[in-house]
PDB file of C-alpha atoms in Angstrom:
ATOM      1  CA  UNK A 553     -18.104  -0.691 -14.300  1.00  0.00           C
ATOM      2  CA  UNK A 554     -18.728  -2.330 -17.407  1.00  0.00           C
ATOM      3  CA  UNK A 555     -16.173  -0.028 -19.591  1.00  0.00           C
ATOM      4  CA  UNK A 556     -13.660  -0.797 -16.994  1.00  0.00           C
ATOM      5  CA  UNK A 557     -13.104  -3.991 -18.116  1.00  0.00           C
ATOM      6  CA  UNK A 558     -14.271  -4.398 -21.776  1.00  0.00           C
ATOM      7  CA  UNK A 559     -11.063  -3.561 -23.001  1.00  0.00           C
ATOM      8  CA  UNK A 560      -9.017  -6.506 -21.681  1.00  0.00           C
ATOM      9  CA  UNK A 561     -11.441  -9.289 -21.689  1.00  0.00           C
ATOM     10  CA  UNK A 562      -9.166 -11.413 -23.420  1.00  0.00           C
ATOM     11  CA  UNK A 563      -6.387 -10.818 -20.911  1.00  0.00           C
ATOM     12  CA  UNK A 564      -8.404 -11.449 -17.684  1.00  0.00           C
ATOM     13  CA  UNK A 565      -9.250 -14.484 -18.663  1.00  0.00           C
ATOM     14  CA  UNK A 566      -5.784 -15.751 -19.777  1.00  0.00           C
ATOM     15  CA  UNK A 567      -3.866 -14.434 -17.114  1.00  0.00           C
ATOM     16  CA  UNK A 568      -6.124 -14.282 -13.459  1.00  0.00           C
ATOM     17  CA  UNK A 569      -5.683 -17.039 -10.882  1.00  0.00           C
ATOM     18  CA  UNK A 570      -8.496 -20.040 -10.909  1.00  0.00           C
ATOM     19  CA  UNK A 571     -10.918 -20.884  -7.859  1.00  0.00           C
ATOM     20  CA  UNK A 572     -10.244 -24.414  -5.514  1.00  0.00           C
ATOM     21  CA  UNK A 573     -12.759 -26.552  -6.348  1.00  0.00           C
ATOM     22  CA  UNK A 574     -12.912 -27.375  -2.493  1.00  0.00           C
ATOM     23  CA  UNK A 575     -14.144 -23.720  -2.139  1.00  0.00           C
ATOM     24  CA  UNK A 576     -17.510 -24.700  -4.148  1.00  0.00           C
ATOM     25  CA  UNK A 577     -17.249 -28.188  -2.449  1.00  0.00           C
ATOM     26  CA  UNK A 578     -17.796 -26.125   1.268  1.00  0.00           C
ATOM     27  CA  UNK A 579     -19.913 -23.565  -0.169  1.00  0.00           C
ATOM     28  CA  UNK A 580     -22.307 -26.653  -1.953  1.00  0.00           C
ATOM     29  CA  UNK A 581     -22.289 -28.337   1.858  1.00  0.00           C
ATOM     30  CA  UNK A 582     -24.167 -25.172   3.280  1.00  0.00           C
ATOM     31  CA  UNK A 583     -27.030 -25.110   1.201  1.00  0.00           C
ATOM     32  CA  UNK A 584     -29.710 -28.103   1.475  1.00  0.00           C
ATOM     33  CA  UNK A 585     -31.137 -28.213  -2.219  1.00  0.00           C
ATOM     34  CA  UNK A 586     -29.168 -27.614  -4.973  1.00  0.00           C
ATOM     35  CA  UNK A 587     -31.600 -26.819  -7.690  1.00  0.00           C
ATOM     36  CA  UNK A 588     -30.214 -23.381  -9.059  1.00  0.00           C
ATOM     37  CA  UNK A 589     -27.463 -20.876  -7.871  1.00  0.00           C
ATOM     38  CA  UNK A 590     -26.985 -17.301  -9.098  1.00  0.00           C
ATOM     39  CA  UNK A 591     -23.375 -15.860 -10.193  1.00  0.00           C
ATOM     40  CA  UNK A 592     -23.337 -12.367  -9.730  1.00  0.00           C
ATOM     41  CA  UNK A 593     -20.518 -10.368 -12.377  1.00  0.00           C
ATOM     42  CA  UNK A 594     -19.225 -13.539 -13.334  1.00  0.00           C
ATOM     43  CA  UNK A 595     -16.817 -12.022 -15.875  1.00  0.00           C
ATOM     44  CA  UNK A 596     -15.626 -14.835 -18.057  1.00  0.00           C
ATOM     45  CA  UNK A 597     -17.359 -17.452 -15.959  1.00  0.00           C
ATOM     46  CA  UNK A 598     -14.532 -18.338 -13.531  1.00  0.00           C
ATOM     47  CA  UNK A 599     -16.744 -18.801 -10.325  1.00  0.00           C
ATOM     48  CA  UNK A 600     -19.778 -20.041 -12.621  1.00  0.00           C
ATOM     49  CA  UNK A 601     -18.523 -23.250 -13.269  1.00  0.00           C
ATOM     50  CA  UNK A 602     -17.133 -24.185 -10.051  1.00  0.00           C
ATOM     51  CA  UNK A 603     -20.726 -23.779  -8.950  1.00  0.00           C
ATOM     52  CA  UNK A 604     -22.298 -25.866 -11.639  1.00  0.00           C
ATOM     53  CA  UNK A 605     -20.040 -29.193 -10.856  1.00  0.00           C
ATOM     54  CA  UNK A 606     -22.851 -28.740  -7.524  1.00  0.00           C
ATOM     55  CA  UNK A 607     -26.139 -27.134  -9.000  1.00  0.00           C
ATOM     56  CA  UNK A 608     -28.580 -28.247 -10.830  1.00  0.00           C
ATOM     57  CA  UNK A 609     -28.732 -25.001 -13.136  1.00  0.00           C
ATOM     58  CA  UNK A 610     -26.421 -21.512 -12.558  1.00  0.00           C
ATOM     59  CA  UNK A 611     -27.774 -18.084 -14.076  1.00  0.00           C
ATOM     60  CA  UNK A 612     -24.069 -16.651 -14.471  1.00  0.00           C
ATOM     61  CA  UNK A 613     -24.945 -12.732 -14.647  1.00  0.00           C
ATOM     62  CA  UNK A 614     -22.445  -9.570 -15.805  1.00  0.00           C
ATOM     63  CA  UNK A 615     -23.307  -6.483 -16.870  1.00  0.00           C
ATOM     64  CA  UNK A 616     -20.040  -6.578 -19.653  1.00  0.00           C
ATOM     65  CA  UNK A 617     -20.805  -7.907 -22.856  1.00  0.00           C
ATOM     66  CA  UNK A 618     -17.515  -8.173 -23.569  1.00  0.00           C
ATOM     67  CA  UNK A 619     -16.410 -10.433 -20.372  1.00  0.00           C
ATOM     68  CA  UNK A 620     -19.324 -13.087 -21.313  1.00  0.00           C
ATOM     69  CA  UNK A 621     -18.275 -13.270 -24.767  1.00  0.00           C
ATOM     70  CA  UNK A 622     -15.094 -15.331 -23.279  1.00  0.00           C
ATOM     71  CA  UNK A 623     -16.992 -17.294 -20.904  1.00  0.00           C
ATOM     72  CA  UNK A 624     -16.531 -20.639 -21.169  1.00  0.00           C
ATOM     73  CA  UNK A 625     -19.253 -22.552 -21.779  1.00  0.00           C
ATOM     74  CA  UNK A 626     -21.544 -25.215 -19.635  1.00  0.00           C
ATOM     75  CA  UNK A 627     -23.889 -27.632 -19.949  1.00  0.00           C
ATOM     76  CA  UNK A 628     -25.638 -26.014 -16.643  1.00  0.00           C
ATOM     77  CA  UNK A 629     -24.659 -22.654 -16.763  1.00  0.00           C
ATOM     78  CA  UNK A 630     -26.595 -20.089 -18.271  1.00  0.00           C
ATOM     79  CA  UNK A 631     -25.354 -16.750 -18.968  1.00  0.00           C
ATOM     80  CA  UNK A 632     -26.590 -13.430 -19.102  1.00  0.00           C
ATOM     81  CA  UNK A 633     -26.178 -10.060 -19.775  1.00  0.00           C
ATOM     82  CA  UNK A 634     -27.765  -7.536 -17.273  1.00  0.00           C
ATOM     83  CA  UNK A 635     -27.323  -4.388 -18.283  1.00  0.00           C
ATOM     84  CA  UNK A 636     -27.575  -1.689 -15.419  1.00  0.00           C
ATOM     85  CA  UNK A 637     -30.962  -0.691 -16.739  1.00  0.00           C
ATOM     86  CA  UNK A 638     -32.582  -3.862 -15.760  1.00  0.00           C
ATOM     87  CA  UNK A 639     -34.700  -3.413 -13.068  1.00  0.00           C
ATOM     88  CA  UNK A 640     -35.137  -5.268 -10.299  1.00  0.00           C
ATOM     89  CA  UNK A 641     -38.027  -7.129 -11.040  1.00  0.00           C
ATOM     90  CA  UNK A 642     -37.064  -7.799 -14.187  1.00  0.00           C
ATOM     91  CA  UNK A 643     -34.081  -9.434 -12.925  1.00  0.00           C
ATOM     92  CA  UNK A 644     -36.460 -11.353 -10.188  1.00  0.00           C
ATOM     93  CA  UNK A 645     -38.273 -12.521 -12.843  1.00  0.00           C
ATOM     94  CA  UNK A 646     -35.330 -13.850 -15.059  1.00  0.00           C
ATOM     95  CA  UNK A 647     -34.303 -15.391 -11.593  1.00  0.00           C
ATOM     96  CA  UNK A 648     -37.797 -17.559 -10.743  1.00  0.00           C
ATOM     97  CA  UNK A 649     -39.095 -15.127  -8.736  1.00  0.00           C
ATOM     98  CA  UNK A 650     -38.120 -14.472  -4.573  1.00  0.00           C
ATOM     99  CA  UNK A 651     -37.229 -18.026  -2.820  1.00  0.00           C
ATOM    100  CA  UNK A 652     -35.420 -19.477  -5.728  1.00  0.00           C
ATOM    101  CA  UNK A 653     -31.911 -19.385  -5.436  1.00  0.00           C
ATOM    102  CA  UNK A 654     -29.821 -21.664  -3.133  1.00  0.00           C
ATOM    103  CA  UNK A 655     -26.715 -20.027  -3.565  1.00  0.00           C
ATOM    104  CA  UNK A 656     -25.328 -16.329  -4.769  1.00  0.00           C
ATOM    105  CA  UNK A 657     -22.384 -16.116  -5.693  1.00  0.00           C
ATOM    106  CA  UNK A 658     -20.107 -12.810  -6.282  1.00  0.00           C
ATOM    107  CA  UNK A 659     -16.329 -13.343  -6.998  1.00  0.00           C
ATOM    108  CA  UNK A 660     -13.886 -10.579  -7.201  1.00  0.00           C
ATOM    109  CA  UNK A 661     -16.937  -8.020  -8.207  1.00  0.00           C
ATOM    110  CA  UNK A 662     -18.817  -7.454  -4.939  1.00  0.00           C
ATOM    111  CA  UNK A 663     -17.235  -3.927  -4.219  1.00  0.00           C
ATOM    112  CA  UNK A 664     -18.388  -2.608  -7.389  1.00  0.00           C
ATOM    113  CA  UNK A 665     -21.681  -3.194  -6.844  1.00  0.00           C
ATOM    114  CA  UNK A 666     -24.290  -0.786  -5.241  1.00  0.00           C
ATOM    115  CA  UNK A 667     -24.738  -2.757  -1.758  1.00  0.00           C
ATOM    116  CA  UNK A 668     -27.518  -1.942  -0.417  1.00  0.00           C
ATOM    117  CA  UNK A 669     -29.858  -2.543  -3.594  1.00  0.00           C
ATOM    118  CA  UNK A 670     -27.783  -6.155  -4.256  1.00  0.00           C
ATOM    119  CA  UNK A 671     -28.190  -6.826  -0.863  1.00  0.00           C
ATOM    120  CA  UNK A 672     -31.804  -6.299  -1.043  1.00  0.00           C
ATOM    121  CA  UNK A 673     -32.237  -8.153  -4.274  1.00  0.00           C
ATOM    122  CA  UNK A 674     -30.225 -11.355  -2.544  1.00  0.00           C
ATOM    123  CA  UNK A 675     -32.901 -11.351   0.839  1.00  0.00           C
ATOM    124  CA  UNK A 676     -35.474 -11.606  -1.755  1.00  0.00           C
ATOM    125  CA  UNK A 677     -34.210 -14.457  -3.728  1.00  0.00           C
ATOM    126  CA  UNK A 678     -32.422 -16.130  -1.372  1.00  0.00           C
ATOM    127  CA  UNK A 679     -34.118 -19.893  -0.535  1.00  0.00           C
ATOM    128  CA  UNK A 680     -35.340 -19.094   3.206  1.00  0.00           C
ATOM    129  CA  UNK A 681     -34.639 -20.928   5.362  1.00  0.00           C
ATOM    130  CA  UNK A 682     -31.115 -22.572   3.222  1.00  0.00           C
ATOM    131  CA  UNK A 683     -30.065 -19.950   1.089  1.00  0.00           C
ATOM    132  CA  UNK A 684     -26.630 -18.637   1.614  1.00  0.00           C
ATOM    133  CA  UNK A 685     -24.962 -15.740  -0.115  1.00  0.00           C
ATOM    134  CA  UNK A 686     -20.411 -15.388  -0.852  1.00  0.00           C
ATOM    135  CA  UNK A 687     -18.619 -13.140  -1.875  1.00  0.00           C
ATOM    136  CA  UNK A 688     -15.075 -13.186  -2.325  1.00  0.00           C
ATOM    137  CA  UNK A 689     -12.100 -11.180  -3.615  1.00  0.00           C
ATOM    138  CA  UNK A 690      -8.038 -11.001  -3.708  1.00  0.00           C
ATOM    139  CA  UNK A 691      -5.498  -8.137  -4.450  1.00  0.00           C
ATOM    140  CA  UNK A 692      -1.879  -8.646  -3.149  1.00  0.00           C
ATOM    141  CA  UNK A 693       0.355 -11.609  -4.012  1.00  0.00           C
ATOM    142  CA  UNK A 694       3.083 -13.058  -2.574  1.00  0.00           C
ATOM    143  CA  UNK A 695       5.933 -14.113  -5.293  1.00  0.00           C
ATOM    144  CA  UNK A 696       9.789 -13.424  -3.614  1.00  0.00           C
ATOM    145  CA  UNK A 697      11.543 -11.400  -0.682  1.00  0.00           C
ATOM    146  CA  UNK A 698      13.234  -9.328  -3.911  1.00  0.00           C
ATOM    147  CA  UNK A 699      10.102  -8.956  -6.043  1.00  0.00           C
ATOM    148  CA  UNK A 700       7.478  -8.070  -3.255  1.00  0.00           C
ATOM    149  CA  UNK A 701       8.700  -4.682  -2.169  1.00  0.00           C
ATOM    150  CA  UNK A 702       9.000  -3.994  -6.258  1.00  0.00           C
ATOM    151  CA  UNK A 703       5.429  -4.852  -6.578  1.00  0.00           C
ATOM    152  CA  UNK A 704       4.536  -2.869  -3.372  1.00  0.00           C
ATOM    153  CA  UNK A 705       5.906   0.472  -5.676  1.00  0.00           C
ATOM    154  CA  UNK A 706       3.934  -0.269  -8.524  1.00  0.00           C
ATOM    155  CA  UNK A 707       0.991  -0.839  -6.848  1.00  0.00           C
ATOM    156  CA  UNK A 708       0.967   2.399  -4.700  1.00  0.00           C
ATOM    157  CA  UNK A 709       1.858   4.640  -8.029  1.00  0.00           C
ATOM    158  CA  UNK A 710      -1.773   2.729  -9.628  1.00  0.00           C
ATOM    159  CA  UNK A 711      -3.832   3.606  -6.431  1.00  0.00           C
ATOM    160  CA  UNK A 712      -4.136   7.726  -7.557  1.00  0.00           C
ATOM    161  CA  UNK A 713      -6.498   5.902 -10.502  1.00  0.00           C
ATOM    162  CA  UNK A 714      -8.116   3.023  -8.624  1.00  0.00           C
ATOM    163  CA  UNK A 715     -11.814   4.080  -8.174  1.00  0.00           C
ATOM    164  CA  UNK A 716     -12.948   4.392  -4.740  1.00  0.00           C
ATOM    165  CA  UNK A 717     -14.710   1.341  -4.613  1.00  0.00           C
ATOM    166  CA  UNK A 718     -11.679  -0.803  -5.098  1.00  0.00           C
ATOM    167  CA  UNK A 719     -10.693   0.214  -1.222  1.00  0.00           C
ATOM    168  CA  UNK A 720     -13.022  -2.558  -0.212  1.00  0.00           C
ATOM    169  CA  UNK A 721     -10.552  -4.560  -1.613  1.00  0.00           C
ATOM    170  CA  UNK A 722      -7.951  -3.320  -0.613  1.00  0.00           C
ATOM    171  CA  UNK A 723      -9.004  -3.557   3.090  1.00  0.00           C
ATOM    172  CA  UNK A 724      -9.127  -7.280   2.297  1.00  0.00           C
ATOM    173  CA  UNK A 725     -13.299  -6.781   2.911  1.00  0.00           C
ATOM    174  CA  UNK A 726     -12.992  -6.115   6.145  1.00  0.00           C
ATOM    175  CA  UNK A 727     -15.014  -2.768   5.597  1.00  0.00           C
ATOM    176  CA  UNK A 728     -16.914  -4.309   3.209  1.00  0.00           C
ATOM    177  CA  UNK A 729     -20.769  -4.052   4.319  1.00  0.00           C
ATOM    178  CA  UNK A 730     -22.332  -7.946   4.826  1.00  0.00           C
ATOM    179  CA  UNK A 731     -25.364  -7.432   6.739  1.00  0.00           C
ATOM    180  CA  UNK A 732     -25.761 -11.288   6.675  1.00  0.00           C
ATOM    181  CA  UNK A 733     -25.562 -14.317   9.719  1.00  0.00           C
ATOM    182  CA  UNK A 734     -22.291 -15.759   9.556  1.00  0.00           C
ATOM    183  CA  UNK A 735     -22.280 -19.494   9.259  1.00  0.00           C
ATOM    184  CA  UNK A 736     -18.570 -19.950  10.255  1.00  0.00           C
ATOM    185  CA  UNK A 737     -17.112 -18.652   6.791  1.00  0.00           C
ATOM    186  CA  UNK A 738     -16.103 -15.533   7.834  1.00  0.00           C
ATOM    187  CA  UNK A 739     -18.160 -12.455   8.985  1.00  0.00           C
ATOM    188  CA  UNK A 740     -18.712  -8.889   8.853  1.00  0.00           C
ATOM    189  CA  UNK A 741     -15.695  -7.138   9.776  1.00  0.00           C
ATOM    190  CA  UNK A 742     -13.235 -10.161   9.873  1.00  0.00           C
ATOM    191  CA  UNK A 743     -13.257 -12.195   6.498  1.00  0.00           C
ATOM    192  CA  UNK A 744     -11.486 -15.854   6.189  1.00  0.00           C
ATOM    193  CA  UNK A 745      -8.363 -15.592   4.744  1.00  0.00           C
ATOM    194  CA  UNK A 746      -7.446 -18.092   1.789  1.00  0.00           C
ATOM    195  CA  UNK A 747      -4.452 -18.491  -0.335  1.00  0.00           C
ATOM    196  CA  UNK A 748      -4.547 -18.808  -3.942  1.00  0.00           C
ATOM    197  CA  UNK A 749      -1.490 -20.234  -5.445  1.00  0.00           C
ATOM    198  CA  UNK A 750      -0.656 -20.173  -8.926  1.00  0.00           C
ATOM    199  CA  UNK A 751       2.185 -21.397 -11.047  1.00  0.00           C
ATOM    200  CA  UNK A 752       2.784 -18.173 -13.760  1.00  0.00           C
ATOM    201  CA  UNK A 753       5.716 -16.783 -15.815  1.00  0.00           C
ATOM    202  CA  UNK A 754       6.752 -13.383 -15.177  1.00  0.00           C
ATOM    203  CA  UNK A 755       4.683 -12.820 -18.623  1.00  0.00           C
ATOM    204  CA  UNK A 756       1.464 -14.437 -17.669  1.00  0.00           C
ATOM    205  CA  UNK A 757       1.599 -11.998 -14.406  1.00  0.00           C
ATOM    206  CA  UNK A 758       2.424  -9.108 -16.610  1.00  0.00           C
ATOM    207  CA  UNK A 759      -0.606  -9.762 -18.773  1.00  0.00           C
ATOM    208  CA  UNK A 760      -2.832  -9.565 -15.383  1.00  0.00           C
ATOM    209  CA  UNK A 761      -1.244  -6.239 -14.484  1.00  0.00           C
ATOM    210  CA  UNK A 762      -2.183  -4.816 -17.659  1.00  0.00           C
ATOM    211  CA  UNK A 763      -5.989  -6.011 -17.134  1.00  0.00           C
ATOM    212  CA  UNK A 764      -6.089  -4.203 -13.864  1.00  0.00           C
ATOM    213  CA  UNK A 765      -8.849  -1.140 -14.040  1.00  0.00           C
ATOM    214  CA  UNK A 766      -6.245   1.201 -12.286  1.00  0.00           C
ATOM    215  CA  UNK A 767      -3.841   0.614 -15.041  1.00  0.00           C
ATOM    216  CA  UNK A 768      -6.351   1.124 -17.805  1.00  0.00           C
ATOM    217  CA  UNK A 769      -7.615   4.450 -16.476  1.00  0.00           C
ATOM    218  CA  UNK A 770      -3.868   6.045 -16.173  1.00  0.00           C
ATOM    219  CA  UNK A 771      -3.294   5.031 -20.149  1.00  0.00           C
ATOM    220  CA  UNK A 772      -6.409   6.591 -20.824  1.00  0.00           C
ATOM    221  CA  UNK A 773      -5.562   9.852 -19.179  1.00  0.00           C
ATOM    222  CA  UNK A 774      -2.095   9.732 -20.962  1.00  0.00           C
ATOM    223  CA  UNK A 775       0.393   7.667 -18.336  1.00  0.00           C
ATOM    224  CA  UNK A 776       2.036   4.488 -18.709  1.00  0.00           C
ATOM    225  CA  UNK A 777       2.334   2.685 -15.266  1.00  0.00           C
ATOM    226  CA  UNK A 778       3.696  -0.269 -16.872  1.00  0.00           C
ATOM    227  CA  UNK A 779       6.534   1.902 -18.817  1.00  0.00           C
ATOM    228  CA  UNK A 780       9.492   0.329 -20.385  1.00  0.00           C
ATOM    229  CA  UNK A 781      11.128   0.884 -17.545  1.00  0.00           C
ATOM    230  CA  UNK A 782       8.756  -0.441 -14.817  1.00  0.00           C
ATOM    231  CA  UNK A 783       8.384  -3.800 -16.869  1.00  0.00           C
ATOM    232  CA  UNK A 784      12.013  -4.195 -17.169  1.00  0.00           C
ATOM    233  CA  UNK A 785      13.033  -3.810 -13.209  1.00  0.00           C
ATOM    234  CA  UNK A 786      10.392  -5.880 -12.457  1.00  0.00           C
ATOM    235  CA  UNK A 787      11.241  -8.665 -14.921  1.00  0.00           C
ATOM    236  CA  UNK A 788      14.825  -8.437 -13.503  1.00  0.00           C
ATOM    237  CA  UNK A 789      13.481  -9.102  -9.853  1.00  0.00           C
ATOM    238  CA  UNK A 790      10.724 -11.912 -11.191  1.00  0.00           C
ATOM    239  CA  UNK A 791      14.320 -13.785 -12.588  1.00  0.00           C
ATOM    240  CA  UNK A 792      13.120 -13.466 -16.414  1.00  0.00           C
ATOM    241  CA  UNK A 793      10.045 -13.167 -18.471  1.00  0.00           C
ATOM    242  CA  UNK A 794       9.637 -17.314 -19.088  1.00  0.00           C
ATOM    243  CA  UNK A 795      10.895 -18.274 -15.252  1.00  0.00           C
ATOM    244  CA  UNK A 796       7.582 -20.098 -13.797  1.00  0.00           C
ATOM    245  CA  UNK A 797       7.557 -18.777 -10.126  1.00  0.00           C
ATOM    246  CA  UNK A 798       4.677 -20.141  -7.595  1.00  0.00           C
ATOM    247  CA  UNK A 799       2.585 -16.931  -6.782  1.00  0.00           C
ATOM    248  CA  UNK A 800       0.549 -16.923  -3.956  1.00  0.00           C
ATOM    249  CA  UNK A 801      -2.161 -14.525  -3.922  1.00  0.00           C
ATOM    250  CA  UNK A 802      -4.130 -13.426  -0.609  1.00  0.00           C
ATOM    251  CA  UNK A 803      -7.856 -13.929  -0.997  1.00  0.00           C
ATOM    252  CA  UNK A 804     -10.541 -12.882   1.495  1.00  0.00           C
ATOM    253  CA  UNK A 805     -14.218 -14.589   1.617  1.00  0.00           C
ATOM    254  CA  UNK A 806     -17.422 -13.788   3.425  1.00  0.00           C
ATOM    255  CA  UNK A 807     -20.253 -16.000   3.505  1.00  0.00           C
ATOM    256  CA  UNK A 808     -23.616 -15.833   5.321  1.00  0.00           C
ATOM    257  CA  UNK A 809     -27.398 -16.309   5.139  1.00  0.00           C
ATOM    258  CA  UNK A 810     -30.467 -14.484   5.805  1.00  0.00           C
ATOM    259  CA  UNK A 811     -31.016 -13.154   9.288  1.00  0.00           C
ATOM    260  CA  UNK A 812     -34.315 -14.260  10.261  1.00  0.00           C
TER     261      UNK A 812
END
């Protein structure tokens, strides 16, 4: 998924809602040691350095070049680029080797991946006993009674050129395979729900719109979701392109550990 997102780097990480730092706060109180955690697609390092104000050392992973030439930097974190090539004991190796990692982390990236070999790769590396896996993810926001159903439109004329995977997040994860033991953060089949709020002009939330993958795949096959048109009656129902509105967006987590 690499190409997906290449293009508007720059515009993810400007525009895309940030983490709570209580989230890494609960996730940090799961694991006993806190020597090194792994970021999976870390993009420009968003989850990474939540996760490094409670590890000792983060390997923040993404197979777009692009997305970790934004990432912002940390003392702790480490970043790399793993190509889809890599194999996976190469990536093992770059790891420590199996029992290494106290915490995986996979933010807003989990339904791209090809479950059942990431899944395999975390039981490996996964501390056992203490190791505990979460992923997370968010779609739909919540801005105003008048905007909503506007923003309901828009995003039904991008599904046509969402790839298939992206249904995992639009079921909010519920369908989303976890074959891991819940440890109270949500399980197979019935995620937590969280709310991310964010304060945002109408053209900080454009800018995120025109990073979504959907939206990039229609221009390349010749339509303009996000015409003239579109823009403009959805400006009119945000109240104007500098009005700062609270957004809410609806996030969905699932955290777990090896079943031994």
């Amino acid at each position: 998924m690499a190409g997906l997102f290449d293009k508007q780097a720059q515009i993810y990480l400007d525009a895309r809602p940030t983490y709570p730092s209580d989230w890494f706060s609960k996730l940090a109180a799961l694991t006993p040691q806190h020597s090194l955690a792994w970021d999976v697609g870390t993009g420009n390092g968003q989850a990474a350095l939540g996760v490094a104000e409670h590890y000792e050392r983060v390997i923040a992973t993404d197979v777009s070049e692009a997305q970790l030439e934004h990432a912002k930097q940390h003392p702790r974190v480490k970043y790399v680029h793993t190509p889809l090539s890599l194999s996976d004991d190469e990536l093992l190796t770059l790891m420590g080797g199996e029992n290494s990692v106290d915490l995986v982390t996979v933010a807003a990236a989990a339904h791209w991946f090809d479950l059942p070999k990431f899944y395999a790769l975390v039981t490996r590396l996964l501390r056992k006993p203490g190791g505990i896996i979460a992923v997370w993810c968010y779609y739909r926001s919540v801005v105003s009674p008048t905007f909503d159903p506007i923003m309901k439109r828009f995003f039904d004329s991008a599904l046509p050129y969402s790839d298939p995977k992206a249904q995992y997040a639009f079921d909010g994860y519920e369908t989303l395979p976890f074959p891991f033991e819940s440890v109270g953060l949500g399980s197979e089949g019935k995620p937590l729900l969280l709310d991310l709020p964010k304060e945002i002009s109408f053209e900080q939330f454009l800018m995120m719109l025109r990073s979504w993958s959907a939206v990039n795949t229609a221009k390349d096959q010749g339509v303009d979701l996000l015409s003239e048109a579109v823009v403009k009656e959805l400006e009119s129902a945000w109240g104007g392109p500098r009005l700062v509105r609270s957004v809410v967006y609806k996030a969905f987590m699932l955290v777990g550990k090896i079943k031994l």
